Amino acid sequence: MIKKARCVPSRVHILRAMKRRVRPNHDKYQDFLNELGRKEAGIFGEQSLDYYLKLLPETKHPYFIFHGLRLPFRDTFFQMDTLILFSNFFLVLEVKYFKGTLYFDPKNYQILQEVEENPLKVYQDPILQASNQCSKLQSWLRTKQFPEVPCEKLAVLTNPKVITKVLSSPSEVDRYVIKSPALSPKVKTLLKRHYSQPLDKKLIKKLIKQLLKDHTPDKSSPIPQYGVLPSDIMTGVLCPSCIDIEIMKRIHGTWECSNCGGKYEDAHRAALVDYALLISPFITMRELKRFLGIENRVTITRLLKNLNIEFVGGTKSRTYNLTPLLTKT
């Protein structure tokens, strides 16, 4: 049973908006594109695991799945790709979508990635990452005065074409690193290992409630990190069909693209979402005219009304709240 569904982090939504709107000549343009690429590969890898999670063995007692759970640890937080609470143990899944050939080197706490003729890349050992998450989860349990619950860990490789090689500690790699199709048989082995009395149902219910209560989404923004200013952000309603950036015009009640000929009724919605993500969730009529490229106040008012956008303040100081649009992204 899924207790916390997977969702796209707000940081990724902002990075995607930056890709659409930030001028390509920005100094950090390629840097944030690289971050977006890494994060989207991670999201794809986690999503591809869903099929194999549905193939987990049936158990006498129900188990509970949490995706992207982010919990407090001392003065910071830790996040688990997927956490499964079985009847008497936790299972932390560190999900990786790597391409090419991976060289596992747990002795030196690293893996090396080789992709075609590109230089070797070094990453932190996912076994160590999962171990750290288990340790932090145990600390969280103690902080919340829960009894100790055993914690198992697995590093799951979701790219079926990835090649794995071992440089050190082969037994450790064999025990903790699997590819997605091996998840179900590996879980069967773990279930046999943990044959002790199941946790009290009331305790499990309390655990689930506390886990969900303590989940704290990451609200960090890449905008200040990459030095993106409002002047770096392109205005206009973008054509959703064209690969290159094409600014559409409002003609006879629809948005029309002069490049592909496409016509769209509500393309302004995406533009307002980008504004809320990149500049501010509140916008004035003057800014609406500038950003949408529309001078007619009546037209803008009608478009906002159709989107159920509310305003605060009097006629001259009126500000529109775009926050409701973000809940639907």
Tab-separated table of C-alpha atoms in Angstrom:
chain	number	residue	atom	x	y	z
A	1	MET	CA	0.000	0.000	0.000
A	2	ILE	CA	1.415	3.370	-1.024
A	3	LYS	CA	1.286	5.808	1.878
A	4	LYS	CA	3.246	8.585	0.181
A	5	ALA	CA	3.066	8.853	-3.577
A	6	ARG	CA	5.953	10.039	-5.704
A	7	CYS	CA	5.797	13.662	-6.875
A	8	VAL	CA	8.000	15.985	-8.887
A	9	PRO	CA	9.986	18.226	-6.487
A	10	SER	CA	9.383	21.972	-6.686
A	11	ARG	CA	13.061	22.478	-7.536
A	12	VAL	CA	12.612	20.418	-10.703
A	13	HIS	CA	9.544	22.458	-11.692
A	14	ILE	CA	11.638	25.620	-11.308
A	15	LEU	CA	14.548	24.163	-13.283
A	16	ARG	CA	12.170	23.210	-16.100
A	17	ALA	CA	10.773	26.740	-16.126
A	18	MET	CA	14.338	28.090	-16.206
A	19	LYS	CA	15.062	25.916	-19.230
A	20	ARG	CA	12.050	27.426	-20.994
A	21	ARG	CA	12.562	31.036	-19.970
A	22	VAL	CA	16.167	31.896	-19.103
A	23	ARG	CA	18.090	33.379	-21.992
A	24	PRO	CA	20.571	30.834	-23.453
A	25	ASN	CA	23.461	33.304	-23.161
A	26	HIS	CA	23.210	33.286	-19.360
A	27	ASP	CA	26.559	32.432	-17.704
A	28	LYS	CA	25.106	29.481	-15.779
A	29	TYR	CA	22.718	28.215	-18.455
A	30	GLN	CA	24.560	24.939	-19.081
A	31	ASP	CA	25.140	24.395	-15.364
A	32	PHE	CA	21.471	24.363	-14.453
A	33	LEU	CA	20.640	22.320	-17.563
A	34	ASN	CA	23.120	19.720	-16.287
A	35	GLU	CA	21.430	19.666	-12.882
A	36	LEU	CA	18.028	19.311	-14.525
A	37	GLY	CA	19.320	16.425	-16.633
A	38	ARG	CA	20.588	14.584	-13.547
A	39	LYS	CA	17.360	15.114	-11.644
A	40	GLU	CA	15.147	14.074	-14.548
A	41	ALA	CA	17.210	10.909	-15.018
A	42	GLY	CA	16.669	10.183	-11.328
A	43	ILE	CA	12.926	10.749	-11.637
A	44	PHE	CA	12.766	8.475	-14.683
A	45	GLY	CA	14.693	5.789	-12.832
A	46	GLU	CA	12.403	5.940	-9.806
A	47	GLN	CA	9.297	5.820	-11.990
A	48	SER	CA	10.625	2.789	-13.869
A	49	LEU	CA	10.898	0.974	-10.539
A	50	ASP	CA	7.129	1.211	-9.987
A	51	TYR	CA	6.452	-1.840	-12.168
A	52	TYR	CA	8.732	-4.005	-10.033
A	53	LEU	CA	7.287	-2.679	-6.793
A	54	LYS	CA	3.946	-4.061	-7.963
A	55	LEU	CA	5.605	-7.490	-8.261
A	56	LEU	CA	6.701	-7.642	-4.613
A	57	PRO	CA	5.726	-10.928	-2.973
A	58	GLU	CA	2.459	-11.210	-1.130
A	59	THR	CA	2.868	-11.125	2.627
A	60	LYS	CA	0.733	-12.185	5.547
A	61	HIS	CA	0.850	-8.676	6.938
A	62	PRO	CA	0.474	-5.515	4.823
A	63	TYR	CA	3.489	-3.388	3.950
A	64	PHE	CA	3.594	0.343	3.309
A	65	ILE	CA	5.538	2.290	0.659
A	66	PHE	CA	6.789	5.869	0.990
A	67	HIS	CA	8.330	7.678	-2.000
A	68	GLY	CA	10.661	10.650	-1.548
A	69	LEU	CA	10.272	10.826	2.222
A	70	ARG	CA	12.382	13.691	3.637
A	71	LEU	CA	12.829	13.623	7.415
A	72	PRO	CA	14.653	15.860	9.916
A	73	PHE	CA	18.078	14.806	11.145
A	74	ARG	CA	19.816	17.048	13.690
A	75	ASP	CA	19.953	20.472	12.052
A	76	THR	CA	19.323	19.228	8.510
A	77	PHE	CA	17.253	16.634	6.615
A	78	PHE	CA	17.736	13.319	4.831
A	79	GLN	CA	15.703	11.944	1.951
A	80	MET	CA	15.046	8.374	0.882
A	81	ASP	CA	14.120	7.500	-2.693
A	82	THR	CA	11.797	4.736	-1.519
A	83	LEU	CA	11.140	3.420	1.983
A	84	ILE	CA	9.129	0.259	2.605
A	85	LEU	CA	7.794	-0.570	6.051
A	86	PHE	CA	7.240	-4.316	6.370
A	87	SER	CA	5.671	-5.926	9.427
A	88	ASN	CA	8.967	-6.080	11.343
A	89	PHE	CA	11.641	-4.180	9.392
A	90	PHE	CA	12.301	-1.203	7.145
A	91	LEU	CA	13.777	-1.456	3.654
A	92	VAL	CA	15.561	1.576	2.206
A	93	LEU	CA	15.903	1.600	-1.589
A	94	GLU	CA	18.559	3.875	-3.079
A	95	VAL	CA	17.463	4.081	-6.726
A	96	LYS	CA	20.008	4.867	-9.448
A	97	TYR	CA	19.600	5.314	-13.184
A	98	PHE	CA	23.117	5.075	-14.576
A	99	LYS	CA	24.211	4.545	-18.175
A	100	GLY	CA	27.296	2.808	-19.517
A	101	THR	CA	29.580	0.724	-17.293
A	102	LEU	CA	29.748	1.046	-13.512
A	103	TYR	CA	32.809	0.036	-11.499
A	104	PHE	CA	31.874	-0.575	-7.864
A	105	ASP	CA	34.569	0.215	-5.346
A	106	PRO	CA	33.000	0.091	-1.841
A	107	LYS	CA	36.426	-0.068	-0.211
A	108	ASN	CA	37.023	3.498	-1.390
A	109	TYR	CA	33.355	4.532	-0.988
A	110	GLN	CA	32.852	5.249	-4.670
A	111	ILE	CA	31.674	4.038	-8.032
A	112	LEU	CA	33.203	4.966	-11.373
A	113	GLN	CA	31.065	5.499	-14.455
A	114	GLU	CA	32.339	4.961	-17.970
A	115	VAL	CA	30.139	6.106	-20.852
A	116	GLU	CA	31.612	5.503	-24.311
A	117	GLU	CA	34.661	7.710	-24.862
A	118	ASN	CA	33.834	10.224	-22.131
A	119	PRO	CA	36.169	10.666	-19.143
A	120	LEU	CA	35.450	8.541	-16.079
A	121	LYS	CA	33.045	10.090	-13.599
A	122	VAL	CA	33.221	9.431	-9.875
A	123	TYR	CA	30.105	9.131	-7.692
A	124	GLN	CA	29.488	8.316	-4.067
A	125	ASP	CA	28.966	4.638	-3.339
A	126	PRO	CA	25.167	4.026	-3.313
A	127	ILE	CA	25.648	1.274	-0.707
A	128	LEU	CA	27.168	3.864	1.606
A	129	GLN	CA	24.345	6.285	0.801
A	130	ALA	CA	21.734	3.670	1.731
A	131	SER	CA	23.679	2.785	4.897
A	132	ASN	CA	23.726	6.431	5.946
A	133	GLN	CA	19.996	6.683	5.374
A	134	CYS	CA	19.394	3.617	7.548
A	135	SER	CA	21.516	5.142	10.318
A	136	LYS	CA	19.641	8.442	10.112
A	137	LEU	CA	16.308	6.619	10.099
A	138	GLN	CA	17.323	4.785	13.285
A	139	SER	CA	18.303	8.131	14.815
A	140	TRP	CA	14.917	9.556	13.838
A	141	LEU	CA	13.191	6.583	15.532
A	142	ARG	CA	15.114	7.224	18.749
A	143	THR	CA	14.353	10.942	18.624
A	144	LYS	CA	10.648	10.163	18.299
A	145	GLN	CA	10.939	7.558	21.086
A	146	PHE	CA	9.997	4.608	18.921
A	147	PRO	CA	11.470	1.183	19.622
A	148	GLU	CA	14.324	0.130	17.351
A	149	VAL	CA	13.181	-1.366	14.067
A	150	PRO	CA	15.691	-3.268	11.900
A	151	CYS	CA	16.632	-1.514	8.664
A	152	GLU	CA	17.708	-3.270	5.475
A	153	LYS	CA	19.126	-1.516	2.435
A	154	LEU	CA	19.447	-2.051	-1.301
A	155	ALA	CA	20.945	-0.026	-4.135
A	156	VAL	CA	18.689	-0.595	-7.145
A	157	LEU	CA	19.952	-0.005	-10.699
A	158	THR	CA	16.975	0.769	-12.936
A	159	ASN	CA	18.679	1.035	-16.340
A	160	PRO	CA	18.458	-2.467	-17.847
A	161	LYS	CA	21.415	-1.782	-20.152
A	162	VAL	CA	23.895	-0.722	-17.474
A	163	ILE	CA	26.953	-2.974	-17.104
A	164	THR	CA	28.351	-3.572	-13.621
A	165	LYS	CA	31.887	-4.527	-12.659
A	166	VAL	CA	33.409	-4.868	-9.199
A	167	LEU	CA	36.736	-3.411	-8.125
A	168	SER	CA	36.545	-4.239	-4.406
A	169	SER	CA	34.381	-5.955	-1.753
A	170	PRO	CA	32.520	-8.262	-4.174
A	171	SER	CA	30.467	-9.892	-1.399
A	172	GLU	CA	29.162	-6.495	-0.299
A	173	VAL	CA	28.214	-5.540	-3.852
A	174	ASP	CA	26.516	-8.901	-4.361
A	175	ARG	CA	24.511	-8.482	-1.180
A	176	TYR	CA	23.346	-4.903	-1.568
A	177	VAL	CA	23.337	-4.032	-5.286
A	178	ILE	CA	20.613	-5.348	-7.590
A	179	LYS	CA	18.916	-4.526	-10.856
A	180	SER	CA	15.181	-3.811	-10.850
A	181	PRO	CA	13.992	-7.293	-11.927
A	182	ALA	CA	15.771	-8.827	-8.914
A	183	LEU	CA	13.805	-6.744	-6.404
A	184	SER	CA	11.062	-9.301	-5.737
A	185	PRO	CA	13.344	-12.340	-5.163
A	186	LYS	CA	15.649	-10.189	-3.010
A	187	VAL	CA	12.720	-9.083	-0.872
A	188	LYS	CA	11.677	-12.733	-0.466
A	189	THR	CA	15.114	-13.432	0.991
A	190	LEU	CA	14.802	-10.505	3.390
A	191	LEU	CA	11.347	-11.605	4.500
A	192	LYS	CA	12.724	-15.039	5.377
A	193	ARG	CA	15.548	-13.423	7.323
A	194	HIS	CA	13.114	-11.337	9.387
A	195	TYR	CA	10.812	-14.013	10.727
A	196	SER	CA	10.408	-12.546	14.213
A	197	GLN	CA	7.136	-11.407	15.763
A	198	PRO	CA	5.557	-8.562	13.722
A	199	LEU	CA	5.310	-5.107	15.191
A	200	ASP	CA	2.136	-4.182	17.024
A	201	LYS	CA	-0.511	-2.841	14.626
A	202	LYS	CA	-1.016	0.249	16.780
A	203	LEU	CA	2.728	0.914	16.688
A	204	ILE	CA	2.807	0.609	12.882
A	205	LYS	CA	-0.147	2.968	12.591
A	206	LYS	CA	1.616	5.451	14.867
A	207	LEU	CA	4.849	5.076	12.883
A	208	ILE	CA	3.102	5.789	9.581
A	209	LYS	CA	1.381	8.850	11.020
A	210	GLN	CA	4.666	10.254	12.385
A	211	LEU	CA	6.582	9.583	9.168
A	212	LEU	CA	4.008	11.499	7.147
A	213	LYS	CA	3.830	14.284	9.719
A	214	ASP	CA	7.610	14.792	9.738
A	215	HIS	CA	7.982	14.744	5.961
A	216	THR	CA	9.378	18.146	4.948
A	217	PRO	CA	9.513	18.900	1.207
A	218	ASP	CA	12.635	20.616	-0.084
A	219	LYS	CA	11.721	24.219	-0.901
A	220	SER	CA	15.190	25.341	-1.990
A	221	SER	CA	15.233	27.354	-5.207
A	222	PRO	CA	17.943	27.151	-7.881
A	223	ILE	CA	17.301	30.772	-8.906
A	224	PRO	CA	19.673	32.470	-6.425
A	225	GLN	CA	22.175	29.607	-6.742
A	226	TYR	CA	22.557	30.255	-10.476
A	227	GLY	CA	22.226	34.021	-10.222
A	228	VAL	CA	19.108	34.300	-12.379
A	229	LEU	CA	17.621	37.807	-12.393
A	230	PRO	CA	14.157	38.895	-13.606
A	231	SER	CA	15.891	40.577	-16.540
A	232	ASP	CA	17.275	37.167	-17.598
A	233	ILE	CA	13.762	35.746	-18.023
A	234	MET	CA	12.065	35.923	-21.414
A	235	THR	CA	8.491	37.221	-21.521
A	236	GLY	CA	5.601	36.162	-23.742
A	237	VAL	CA	3.303	33.180	-24.189
A	238	LEU	CA	5.354	30.313	-25.607
A	239	CYS	CA	4.140	27.888	-28.246
A	240	PRO	CA	3.824	24.443	-26.609
A	241	SER	CA	4.431	22.621	-29.899
A	242	CYS	CA	7.525	24.287	-31.335
A	243	ILE	CA	10.938	22.949	-30.330
A	244	ASP	CA	12.549	26.374	-30.592
A	245	ILE	CA	11.203	29.299	-28.586
A	246	GLU	CA	8.273	30.888	-30.411
A	247	ILE	CA	6.238	33.723	-28.881
A	248	MET	CA	2.532	33.552	-29.743
A	249	LYS	CA	0.059	36.376	-30.264
A	250	ARG	CA	-3.504	36.696	-28.989
A	251	ILE	CA	-5.754	36.836	-32.079
A	252	HIS	CA	-9.550	36.600	-32.021
A	253	GLY	CA	-9.730	34.917	-28.619
A	254	THR	CA	-6.944	32.358	-29.145
A	255	TRP	CA	-3.170	32.183	-29.015
A	256	GLU	CA	-1.694	31.670	-32.477
A	257	CYS	CA	1.833	30.629	-33.417
A	258	SER	CA	3.139	32.161	-36.632
A	259	ASN	CA	5.756	29.408	-36.927
A	260	CYS	CA	3.680	26.201	-36.783
A	261	GLY	CA	0.198	27.673	-37.177
A	262	GLY	CA	-1.004	26.143	-33.923
A	263	LYS	CA	-3.918	27.705	-32.023
A	264	TYR	CA	-4.390	27.379	-28.270
A	265	GLU	CA	-7.069	28.766	-25.978
A	266	ASP	CA	-5.310	28.665	-22.611
A	267	ALA	CA	-1.577	28.821	-23.384
A	268	HIS	CA	-1.352	31.839	-21.070
A	269	ARG	CA	-1.802	29.502	-18.121
A	270	ALA	CA	1.667	27.961	-18.632
A	271	ALA	CA	3.179	31.455	-18.937
A	272	LEU	CA	1.637	32.488	-15.606
A	273	VAL	CA	2.929	29.303	-13.972
A	274	ASP	CA	6.424	30.172	-15.203
A	275	TYR	CA	6.065	33.668	-13.775
A	276	ALA	CA	4.994	32.272	-10.395
A	277	LEU	CA	7.907	29.816	-10.354
A	278	LEU	CA	10.619	32.205	-11.526
A	279	ILE	CA	9.630	35.667	-10.357
A	280	SER	CA	6.753	35.801	-7.864
A	281	PRO	CA	3.424	34.088	-7.101
A	282	PHE	CA	1.872	37.586	-7.032
A	283	ILE	CA	1.543	39.792	-10.090
A	284	THR	CA	0.190	43.243	-10.887
A	285	MET	CA	-1.837	44.286	-13.926
A	286	ARG	CA	1.162	46.214	-15.210
A	287	GLU	CA	3.335	43.070	-14.991
A	288	LEU	CA	0.605	40.972	-16.590
A	289	LYS	CA	0.573	43.269	-19.596
A	290	ARG	CA	4.359	43.123	-19.887
A	291	PHE	CA	4.726	39.371	-19.379
A	292	LEU	CA	1.788	38.203	-21.511
A	293	GLY	CA	2.265	40.826	-24.196
A	294	ILE	CA	-1.345	42.037	-23.936
A	295	GLU	CA	-2.285	45.703	-23.487
A	296	ASN	CA	-6.050	45.235	-23.103
A	297	ARG	CA	-6.927	45.201	-19.395
A	298	VAL	CA	-10.405	43.754	-20.083
A	299	THR	CA	-8.915	40.786	-21.969
A	300	ILE	CA	-6.465	40.054	-19.156
A	301	THR	CA	-9.203	40.312	-16.519
A	302	ARG	CA	-11.331	37.819	-18.433
A	303	LEU	CA	-8.439	35.376	-18.823
A	304	LEU	CA	-7.701	35.522	-15.084
A	305	LYS	CA	-11.373	35.064	-14.205
A	306	ASN	CA	-11.519	31.909	-16.337
A	307	LEU	CA	-8.523	30.579	-14.380
A	308	ASN	CA	-10.222	31.452	-11.061
A	309	ILE	CA	-7.357	33.772	-10.159
A	310	GLU	CA	-8.318	35.992	-7.241
A	311	PHE	CA	-6.988	39.439	-6.418
A	312	VAL	CA	-6.362	41.543	-3.350
A	313	GLY	CA	-6.325	45.327	-2.984
A	314	GLY	CA	-8.142	48.167	-4.707
A	315	THR	CA	-8.234	48.975	-8.396
A	316	LYS	CA	-4.943	50.865	-8.427
A	317	SER	CA	-3.086	48.549	-6.047
A	318	ARG	CA	-4.628	45.282	-7.197
A	319	THR	CA	-2.398	42.196	-7.029
A	320	TYR	CA	-3.320	38.777	-8.421
A	321	ASN	CA	-2.439	35.558	-6.590
A	322	LEU	CA	-1.051	32.885	-8.952
A	323	THR	CA	-0.398	30.323	-6.193
A	324	PRO	CA	-3.436	28.113	-7.065
A	325	LEU	CA	-1.887	27.463	-10.478
A	326	LEU	CA	1.171	25.872	-8.825
A	327	THR	CA	-0.893	23.208	-7.072
A	328	LYS	CA	-1.835	21.813	-10.487
A	329	THR	CA	1.675	21.588	-11.947
